[in-house]
């Protein structure tokens, strides 16, 4: 046979679907990574027992842990208010498309606390339930609420001390509230001003 080909035998298989599937998976993974990495809020993905399976760079930046470290932690390591009995029960009762909002306090790596509002959703991946937890820093909101409450308490104290005449008008210049000193200065009864 002096190195000549005398025959050829072969088997062929159409792999178009496998290639298309691999391309779709790569596209989906790129989209998933793009969303996760560009989010401005910390995002943590965890299983039904609270074990963190993934997190975004913002979670790492906000909490001070590397992504590698976060992936070895659980929700209970991060949230100082997390109830190890109640949370798994809540997660088990959740349905895809029906997210919940909970309040919590996340402990940063440096030991400081961060008050957060966490929006949690569930999805099923390869038959396993996974949870997406998006945390929003609410420290500024809480500070503003405290400031408003303090201002209201101060106003109420000034109003009720009756040291000076105090009244509140609406946009149409109708009296909403007056104290006794102002009534005396105006020479009116409370019923005349309402």
mmCIF file with all atom_site columns, C-alpha atoms in Angstrom, residues 10-78:
data_model
loop_
_atom_site.group_PDB
_atom_site.id
_atom_site.type_symbol
_atom_site.label_atom_id
_atom_site.label_alt_id
_atom_site.label_comp_id
_atom_site.label_asym_id
_atom_site.label_entity_id
_atom_site.label_seq_id
_atom_site.pdbx_PDB_ins_code
_atom_site.Cartn_x
_atom_site.Cartn_y
_atom_site.Cartn_z
_atom_site.occupancy
_atom_site.B_iso_or_equiv
_atom_site.pdbx_formal_charge
_atom_site.auth_seq_id
_atom_site.auth_comp_id
_atom_site.auth_asym_id
_atom_site.auth_atom_id
_atom_site.pdbx_PDB_model_num
ATOM 1  C CA . UNK A 1 10 ? -16.077 7.875  9.518  1.00 0.00 ? 10 UNK A CA 1
ATOM 2  C CA . UNK A 1 11 ? -18.982 8.791  11.758 1.00 0.00 ? 11 UNK A CA 1
ATOM 3  C CA . UNK A 1 12 ? -20.587 12.224 11.837 1.00 0.00 ? 12 UNK A CA 1
ATOM 4  C CA . UNK A 1 13 ? -22.745 13.900 14.436 1.00 0.00 ? 13 UNK A CA 1
ATOM 5  C CA . UNK A 1 14 ? -24.591 17.188 14.245 1.00 0.00 ? 14 UNK A CA 1
ATOM 6  C CA . UNK A 1 15 ? -23.413 19.332 17.223 1.00 0.00 ? 15 UNK A CA 1
ATOM 7  C CA . UNK A 1 16 ? -25.254 22.479 16.197 1.00 0.00 ? 16 UNK A CA 1
ATOM 8  C CA . UNK A 1 17 ? -27.564 22.381 19.223 1.00 0.00 ? 17 UNK A CA 1
ATOM 9  C CA . UNK A 1 18 ? -24.684 21.869 21.658 1.00 0.00 ? 18 UNK A CA 1
ATOM 10 C CA . UNK A 1 19 ? -22.761 24.782 20.146 1.00 0.00 ? 19 UNK A CA 1
ATOM 11 C CA . UNK A 1 20 ? -25.834 27.023 20.180 1.00 0.00 ? 20 UNK A CA 1
ATOM 12 C CA . UNK A 1 21 ? -26.501 26.009 23.796 1.00 0.00 ? 21 UNK A CA 1
ATOM 13 C CA . UNK A 1 22 ? -22.930 26.811 24.807 1.00 0.00 ? 22 UNK A CA 1
ATOM 14 C CA . UNK A 1 23 ? -23.141 30.201 23.080 1.00 0.00 ? 23 UNK A CA 1
ATOM 15 C CA . UNK A 1 24 ? -26.473 30.975 24.773 1.00 0.00 ? 24 UNK A CA 1
ATOM 16 C CA . UNK A 1 25 ? -24.999 29.997 28.140 1.00 0.00 ? 25 UNK A CA 1
ATOM 17 C CA . UNK A 1 26 ? -21.948 32.226 27.574 1.00 0.00 ? 26 UNK A CA 1
ATOM 18 C CA . UNK A 1 27 ? -24.218 35.139 26.593 1.00 0.00 ? 27 UNK A CA 1
ATOM 19 C CA . UNK A 1 28 ? -26.403 34.582 29.638 1.00 0.00 ? 28 UNK A CA 1
ATOM 20 C CA . UNK A 1 29 ? -23.353 34.442 31.932 1.00 0.00 ? 29 UNK A CA 1
ATOM 21 C CA . UNK A 1 30 ? -21.999 37.674 30.435 1.00 0.00 ? 30 UNK A CA 1
ATOM 22 C CA . UNK A 1 31 ? -25.367 39.379 30.938 1.00 0.00 ? 31 UNK A CA 1
ATOM 23 C CA . UNK A 1 32 ? -25.596 38.072 34.525 1.00 0.00 ? 32 UNK A CA 1
ATOM 24 C CA . UNK A 1 33 ? -22.061 39.261 35.351 1.00 0.00 ? 33 UNK A CA 1
ATOM 25 C CA . UNK A 1 34 ? -22.707 42.645 33.731 1.00 0.00 ? 34 UNK A CA 1
ATOM 26 C CA . UNK A 1 35 ? -25.834 43.236 35.812 1.00 0.00 ? 35 UNK A CA 1
ATOM 27 C CA . UNK A 1 36 ? -24.244 41.993 39.015 1.00 0.00 ? 36 UNK A CA 1
ATOM 28 C CA . UNK A 1 37 ? -21.036 43.986 38.618 1.00 0.00 ? 37 UNK A CA 1
ATOM 29 C CA . UNK A 1 38 ? -22.635 47.273 37.533 1.00 0.00 ? 38 UNK A CA 1
ATOM 30 C CA . UNK A 1 39 ? -25.233 47.466 40.316 1.00 0.00 ? 39 UNK A CA 1
ATOM 31 C CA . UNK A 1 40 ? -24.785 50.403 42.679 1.00 0.00 ? 40 UNK A CA 1
ATOM 32 C CA . UNK A 1 41 ? -26.128 48.516 45.699 1.00 0.00 ? 41 UNK A CA 1
ATOM 33 C CA . UNK A 1 42 ? -24.603 45.480 47.388 1.00 0.00 ? 42 UNK A CA 1
ATOM 34 C CA . UNK A 1 43 ? -26.068 42.235 46.006 1.00 0.00 ? 43 UNK A CA 1
ATOM 35 C CA . UNK A 1 44 ? -25.610 38.853 47.633 1.00 0.00 ? 44 UNK A CA 1
ATOM 36 C CA . UNK A 1 45 ? -26.823 35.542 46.191 1.00 0.00 ? 45 UNK A CA 1
ATOM 37 C CA . UNK A 1 46 ? -27.393 32.803 48.755 1.00 0.00 ? 46 UNK A CA 1
ATOM 38 C CA . UNK A 1 47 ? -28.950 29.375 49.144 1.00 0.00 ? 47 UNK A CA 1
ATOM 39 C CA . UNK A 1 48 ? -31.860 28.338 51.354 1.00 0.00 ? 48 UNK A CA 1
ATOM 40 C CA . UNK A 1 49 ? -29.575 27.902 54.352 1.00 0.00 ? 49 UNK A CA 1
ATOM 41 C CA . UNK A 1 50 ? -28.090 31.385 54.022 1.00 0.00 ? 50 UNK A CA 1
ATOM 42 C CA . UNK A 1 51 ? -24.729 30.317 52.543 1.00 0.00 ? 51 UNK A CA 1
ATOM 43 C CA . UNK A 1 52 ? -23.465 33.026 50.189 1.00 0.00 ? 52 UNK A CA 1
ATOM 44 C CA . UNK A 1 53 ? -22.795 31.628 46.715 1.00 0.00 ? 53 UNK A CA 1
ATOM 45 C CA . UNK A 1 54 ? -21.927 34.911 45.008 1.00 0.00 ? 54 UNK A CA 1
ATOM 46 C CA . UNK A 1 55 ? -21.769 38.653 45.592 1.00 0.00 ? 55 UNK A CA 1
ATOM 47 C CA . UNK A 1 56 ? -21.095 41.743 43.551 1.00 0.00 ? 56 UNK A CA 1
ATOM 48 C CA . UNK A 1 57 ? -18.127 44.135 43.817 1.00 0.00 ? 57 UNK A CA 1
ATOM 49 C CA . UNK A 1 58 ? -20.328 46.731 45.568 1.00 0.00 ? 58 UNK A CA 1
ATOM 50 C CA . UNK A 1 59 ? -20.994 44.227 48.381 1.00 0.00 ? 59 UNK A CA 1
ATOM 51 C CA . UNK A 1 60 ? -17.244 43.766 48.734 1.00 0.00 ? 60 UNK A CA 1
ATOM 52 C CA . UNK A 1 61 ? -16.627 47.517 48.737 1.00 0.00 ? 61 UNK A CA 1
ATOM 53 C CA . UNK A 1 62 ? -19.441 48.344 51.170 1.00 0.00 ? 62 UNK A CA 1
ATOM 54 C CA . UNK A 1 63 ? -18.766 45.548 53.634 1.00 0.00 ? 63 UNK A CA 1
ATOM 55 C CA . UNK A 1 64 ? -14.970 45.502 53.389 1.00 0.00 ? 64 UNK A CA 1
ATOM 56 C CA . UNK A 1 65 ? -14.649 41.778 52.623 1.00 0.00 ? 65 UNK A CA 1
ATOM 57 C CA . UNK A 1 66 ? -13.062 40.349 49.497 1.00 0.00 ? 66 UNK A CA 1
ATOM 58 C CA . UNK A 1 67 ? -15.420 38.534 47.122 1.00 0.00 ? 67 UNK A CA 1
ATOM 59 C CA . UNK A 1 68 ? -13.545 35.332 47.932 1.00 0.00 ? 68 UNK A CA 1
ATOM 60 C CA . UNK A 1 69 ? -14.211 35.813 51.665 1.00 0.00 ? 69 UNK A CA 1
ATOM 61 C CA . UNK A 1 70 ? -17.865 36.735 51.105 1.00 0.00 ? 70 UNK A CA 1
ATOM 62 C CA . UNK A 1 71 ? -18.365 33.488 49.185 1.00 0.00 ? 71 UNK A CA 1
ATOM 63 C CA . UNK A 1 72 ? -17.223 31.563 52.278 1.00 0.00 ? 72 UNK A CA 1
ATOM 64 C CA . UNK A 1 73 ? -19.628 33.395 54.611 1.00 0.00 ? 73 UNK A CA 1
ATOM 65 C CA . UNK A 1 74 ? -23.334 33.187 55.350 1.00 0.00 ? 74 UNK A CA 1
ATOM 66 C CA . UNK A 1 75 ? -26.079 35.754 55.696 1.00 0.00 ? 75 UNK A CA 1
ATOM 67 C CA . UNK A 1 76 ? -25.886 35.169 59.453 1.00 0.00 ? 76 UNK A CA 1
ATOM 68 C CA . UNK A 1 77 ? -22.226 36.280 59.464 1.00 0.00 ? 77 UNK A CA 1
ATOM 69 C CA . UNK A 1 78 ? -23.220 39.615 57.913 1.00 0.00 ? 78 UNK A CA 1
#
